[in-house]
XYZ file of C-alpha atoms in Angstrom:
346
model
C 33.292 -23.592 47.207
C 35.954 -26.114 46.157
C 37.688 -24.865 42.990
C 40.864 -26.943 43.280
C 39.280 -30.317 42.483
C 37.725 -28.992 39.278
C 40.928 -27.263 38.244
C 43.092 -30.368 38.728
C 40.736 -32.522 36.663
C 41.215 -30.409 33.556
C 44.443 -29.934 31.651
C 43.657 -26.231 31.116
C 43.294 -24.593 34.548
C 41.970 -21.270 33.201
C 39.149 -22.901 31.221
C 38.243 -25.090 34.186
C 38.247 -22.057 36.462
C 35.977 -20.191 34.071
C 33.455 -23.072 34.195
C 33.422 -22.836 38.001
C 32.590 -19.124 37.815
C 29.468 -19.493 35.617
C 26.040 -18.761 37.103
C 23.607 -21.682 36.483
C 20.759 -19.218 35.852
C 22.103 -16.673 33.334
C 25.074 -18.851 32.208
C 27.329 -15.813 32.525
C 30.153 -15.102 34.930
C 28.915 -14.337 38.457
C 27.857 -10.745 39.130
C 27.699 -9.906 42.862
C 27.453 -13.590 43.796
C 25.566 -14.588 46.941
C 25.980 -17.880 48.787
C 22.893 -19.931 49.620
C 22.936 -21.389 53.105
C 23.313 -24.205 53.969
C 23.987 -25.807 50.536
C 26.736 -23.248 49.814
C 25.887 -22.886 46.115
C 26.428 -19.481 44.471
C 24.134 -17.379 42.287
C 24.163 -13.870 40.910
C 22.227 -11.702 43.288
C 19.941 -10.509 40.489
C 19.296 -14.077 39.287
C 18.598 -15.208 42.849
C 16.192 -12.298 43.307
C 14.343 -13.195 40.099
C 13.947 -16.810 41.249
C 12.801 -15.690 44.699
C 10.213 -13.224 43.380
C 8.869 -15.801 40.933
C 8.319 -18.231 43.823
C 6.955 -15.512 46.145
C 4.831 -13.150 44.035
C 3.478 -11.279 47.089
C 6.953 -10.314 48.302
C 7.725 -6.850 46.954
C 10.745 -5.265 48.627
C 13.095 -5.431 51.545
C 10.868 -2.975 53.411
C 7.765 -5.092 52.922
C 5.752 -6.133 55.968
C 5.707 -9.714 54.697
C 7.959 -11.802 56.903
C 9.890 -13.434 54.049
C 9.488 -16.473 51.870
C 10.827 -19.779 50.660
C 13.753 -20.076 48.264
C 14.746 -23.261 46.417
C 18.282 -23.571 45.123
C 18.219 -24.127 41.324
C 21.400 -26.262 41.536
C 20.442 -28.828 44.193
C 16.726 -28.000 44.779
C 17.475 -27.481 48.485
C 14.864 -25.208 50.062
C 15.696 -22.477 52.576
C 13.615 -19.868 54.381
C 14.569 -16.240 53.816
C 13.684 -13.365 56.140
C 11.954 -10.162 55.166
C 15.117 -8.946 53.396
C 14.804 -11.687 50.792
C 17.953 -12.503 48.786
C 19.467 -9.214 49.977
C 19.804 -10.871 53.375
C 22.086 -13.583 51.924
C 25.818 -13.238 52.423
C 27.797 -12.023 49.408
C 30.634 -14.334 48.438
C 33.590 -11.948 48.407
C 35.996 -14.796 47.764
C 34.327 -15.632 44.458
C 34.243 -11.949 43.531
C 38.007 -11.658 44.137
C 38.655 -14.808 42.103
C 36.623 -13.355 39.210
C 38.640 -10.120 39.332
C 41.940 -12.039 39.327
C 40.710 -14.240 36.461
C 39.765 -11.218 34.335
C 43.124 -9.548 34.996
C 44.962 -12.742 34.110
C 43.007 -13.149 30.872
C 43.732 -9.572 29.815
C 47.462 -9.715 30.600
C 48.504 -13.209 29.533
C 50.326 -13.418 26.173
C 48.705 -15.090 23.249
C 49.952 -18.425 22.068
C 51.754 -18.726 18.793
C 48.741 -20.205 17.074
C 46.413 -17.535 18.487
C 48.152 -14.544 16.879
C 48.827 -14.022 13.161
C 52.476 -14.536 12.329
C 54.506 -12.930 9.552
C 54.952 -15.083 6.461
C 58.423 -13.669 5.809
C 59.566 -13.974 9.424
C 57.832 -16.993 10.935
C 58.835 -16.208 14.514
C 57.636 -12.603 14.342
C 54.091 -11.577 15.190
C 52.254 -9.090 13.031
C 52.249 -6.070 15.330
C 52.486 -2.960 13.130
C 50.534 -1.557 10.198
C 52.114 -0.266 7.001
C 50.225 2.916 6.159
C 51.909 3.201 2.742
C 50.981 -0.306 1.548
C 47.855 -0.536 3.763
C 48.766 -4.007 5.059
C 49.639 -5.296 8.544
C 53.218 -6.488 8.960
C 55.889 -7.216 11.546
C 58.741 -5.199 12.997
C 61.388 -7.130 11.061
C 59.715 -6.233 7.758
C 59.917 -2.575 8.784
C 63.573 -2.782 9.792
C 65.010 -5.110 7.206
C 62.220 -6.188 4.876
C 59.994 -4.828 2.160
C 58.462 -2.081 4.318
C 61.698 -0.470 5.561
C 61.000 2.703 3.538
C 57.274 2.808 4.294
C 55.343 4.763 6.892
C 54.045 2.555 9.681
C 51.738 2.966 12.678
C 50.917 0.883 15.737
C 48.626 -1.970 14.815
C 46.304 -1.354 17.758
C 45.902 2.313 16.844
C 44.981 1.523 13.239
C 42.770 -1.303 14.420
C 40.830 0.923 16.801
C 40.547 3.688 14.197
C 39.284 1.418 11.435
C 36.995 -0.396 13.846
C 35.521 2.931 14.927
C 35.102 3.934 11.294
C 33.472 0.593 10.530
C 31.078 1.018 13.451
C 30.228 4.498 12.187
C 29.618 3.102 8.706
C 27.427 0.383 10.172
C 25.441 3.032 12.048
C 25.079 5.048 8.860
C 23.989 1.961 6.949
C 21.441 1.121 9.606
C 20.163 4.702 9.546
C 20.067 4.551 5.742
C 18.118 1.318 5.891
C 15.674 2.964 8.269
C 15.234 5.844 5.827
C 14.754 3.422 2.952
C 12.175 1.493 4.971
C 10.390 4.767 5.708
C 10.371 5.618 2.000
C 9.073 2.131 1.174
C 6.269 2.598 3.700
C 5.447 5.999 2.194
C 5.436 4.512 -1.310
C 3.166 1.686 -0.208
C 0.799 4.210 1.371
C 0.924 6.277 -1.828
C 0.148 3.169 -3.893
C -2.863 2.368 -1.737
C -4.045 5.995 -1.836
C -3.627 6.018 -5.625
C -5.825 2.944 -5.955
C -8.483 4.406 -3.661
C -8.451 7.798 -5.432
C -8.619 6.080 -8.833
C -11.710 4.119 -7.799
C -13.331 7.328 -6.532
C -12.487 9.130 -9.806
C -13.942 6.239 -11.819
C -17.167 6.331 -9.818
C -17.481 10.104 -10.291
C -16.796 9.851 -14.045
C -19.396 7.090 -14.457
C -21.937 9.151 -12.535
C -21.360 12.193 -14.765
C -21.659 10.162 -17.976
C -24.766 8.413 -16.659
C -26.312 11.818 -15.907
C -25.394 13.044 -19.404
C -26.872 9.893 -20.937
C -30.070 10.393 -18.928
C -30.276 14.016 -20.123
C -29.797 12.930 -23.755
C -32.443 10.251 -23.340
C -34.857 12.802 -21.888
C -34.176 15.229 -24.732
C -34.618 12.450 -27.312
C -37.998 11.546 -25.821
C -39.091 15.190 -25.967
C -38.110 15.589 -29.638
C -39.726 12.263 -30.564
C -42.914 13.446 -28.897
C -42.904 16.628 -30.982
C -42.424 14.639 -34.216
C -45.228 12.298 -33.233
C -47.494 15.300 -32.528
C -46.756 16.817 -35.921
C -47.255 13.437 -37.573
C -50.656 13.093 -35.913
C -51.779 16.567 -36.958
C -50.769 16.109 -40.588
C -52.154 12.600 -40.974
C -55.460 13.700 -39.392
C -55.732 16.600 -41.864
C -54.918 14.330 -44.826
C -57.421 11.716 -43.655
C -60.133 14.413 -43.483
C -59.319 15.449 -47.050
C -59.494 11.823 -48.172
C -62.951 11.524 -46.621
C -64.134 14.717 -48.379
C -62.779 13.565 -51.733
C -64.360 10.139 -51.312
C -67.700 11.779 -50.568
C -67.376 13.992 -53.650
C -66.382 10.989 -55.754
C -69.453 9.098 -54.631
C -71.745 12.029 -55.522
C -70.047 12.478 -58.874
C -70.400 8.777 -59.656
C -74.144 8.886 -59.030
C -74.423 12.014 -61.167
C -72.553 10.295 -63.988
C -74.971 7.384 -63.976
C -77.936 9.741 -64.133
C -76.327 11.745 -66.925
C -75.666 8.580 -68.961
C -79.312 7.558 -68.671
C -80.328 11.025 -69.847
C -77.904 10.874 -72.750
C -79.459 7.620 -73.939
C -82.831 9.403 -74.464
C -83.574 9.618 -78.225
C -86.540 11.928 -78.185
C -85.853 15.615 -78.055
C -88.838 16.480 -75.976
C -88.174 13.694 -73.575
C -84.440 14.642 -73.340
C -85.206 18.273 -72.712
C -87.787 17.356 -70.175
C -85.274 15.059 -68.404
C -82.552 17.688 -68.170
C -84.794 20.585 -67.458
C -84.560 22.701 -64.373
C -87.851 21.443 -63.090
C -86.186 18.083 -62.055
C -83.775 18.490 -59.146
C -80.419 16.907 -59.506
C -80.623 16.401 -63.230
C -80.242 19.967 -64.484
C -77.766 20.384 -67.250
C -76.139 23.278 -65.462
C -75.354 21.085 -62.428
C -73.838 18.402 -64.578
C -71.724 20.991 -66.349
C -70.585 22.439 -63.043
C -69.690 18.979 -61.669
C -67.681 18.192 -64.786
C -65.417 21.189 -64.178
C -63.999 19.513 -61.021
C -64.535 20.008 -57.324
C -63.441 22.966 -55.238
C -62.156 20.947 -52.240
C -59.067 21.984 -50.319
C -55.703 20.538 -51.359
C -52.424 20.013 -49.513
C -49.387 22.073 -50.413
C -46.425 20.533 -52.160
C -43.998 19.062 -49.604
C -46.693 19.021 -46.969
C -45.670 15.479 -45.982
C -42.026 16.428 -45.498
C -40.610 16.272 -41.938
C -37.315 17.964 -42.733
C -38.055 20.687 -40.223
C -37.532 18.160 -37.428
C -33.965 17.169 -38.338
C -31.415 17.819 -35.609
C -27.705 18.336 -36.222
C -25.607 16.605 -33.582
C -22.273 17.238 -35.252
C -21.277 19.918 -32.760
C -22.337 17.700 -29.866
C -20.417 14.723 -31.266
C -17.364 16.926 -31.721
C -17.723 18.157 -28.155
C -17.922 14.560 -26.937
C -14.832 13.613 -28.931
C -12.910 16.514 -27.428
C -13.928 15.652 -23.874
C -10.903 15.481 -21.596
C -10.002 15.927 -17.982
C -9.654 19.432 -16.619
C -6.042 20.637 -16.730
C -4.594 20.627 -13.239
C -1.381 21.873 -11.776
C 1.530 19.506 -11.817
C 1.572 17.218 -8.834
C 4.047 18.206 -6.166
C 7.126 16.112 -6.008
C 7.150 13.977 -2.910
C 10.875 13.530 -3.162
C 13.484 16.171 -3.832
C 15.145 14.049 -6.482
C 18.370 13.639 -4.625
C 19.720 10.151 -4.908
C 20.478 8.276 -1.743
C 23.894 6.711 -2.060
C 23.996 3.502 -0.078
C 27.415 1.943 0.184
C 27.564 -1.794 0.297
């Protein structure tokens, strides 16, 4: 692997070197790189194994009885035959591994450039490298020795940085956990809302059924009472109609008797009159006429016979009971939440 040509072409050797150490599959720095023969390109061993298994689905492990498979380099598309060990039979590139280790050590130890590190505004050539605990601001060593923070308590910047970063991470974890709890509560509330709607519909159906049954019972009772009134009405009207027929019959007889009596009264001769009203002629006796004039002896109805007041029903108590209808008192619903407020810091 020729690194020197790529390094010389770029003005920044470290950045150019980093580009040479990137795996073309995962686009990260090589991890346990293996060299592909004979094209000499490098890949992470894991990436190479993924490519090999994708191209050879029947190859399972290094101990498999399958004799190997084909492997095509993702950089140049050159195809090679691998033995039964697969990519684990390829040679690891120790040189590239050593270069990666040296590169990481160099990156961690090299000083930052002036523009890469915050500088003190009061002392332009001094980096901000300490933290003023009293004023809670980062500052430089010159400010502590000669400047505004000479009487303040200071601490190493890295120590404060790590401590606050740890605290921030803990706060983030707590916020995430709080968000999870809030999401759980939201889910519970949504379930409660749905259950409330379902239970309300069931309660409505039950209430309608009970009122429909009560209405049916009232309708049945109304029909029964109406039937009793109709029966009484029929009995009374039948009795009155029979009396009317009897009185009409008596009136007809009395009318005929009146006509006969008038004819007898028009008789001028005494003998003839007495002979006409004598007992020897049926229906024209004076005693019968006298008896008929005194009025008939037919049955009469009592006063208030036509009244139906006995069939009045008072529904005031029932109406009052309906007006006072209410749901059965139940115990207070249990609180689903303990009432403690969740303080969520933003």
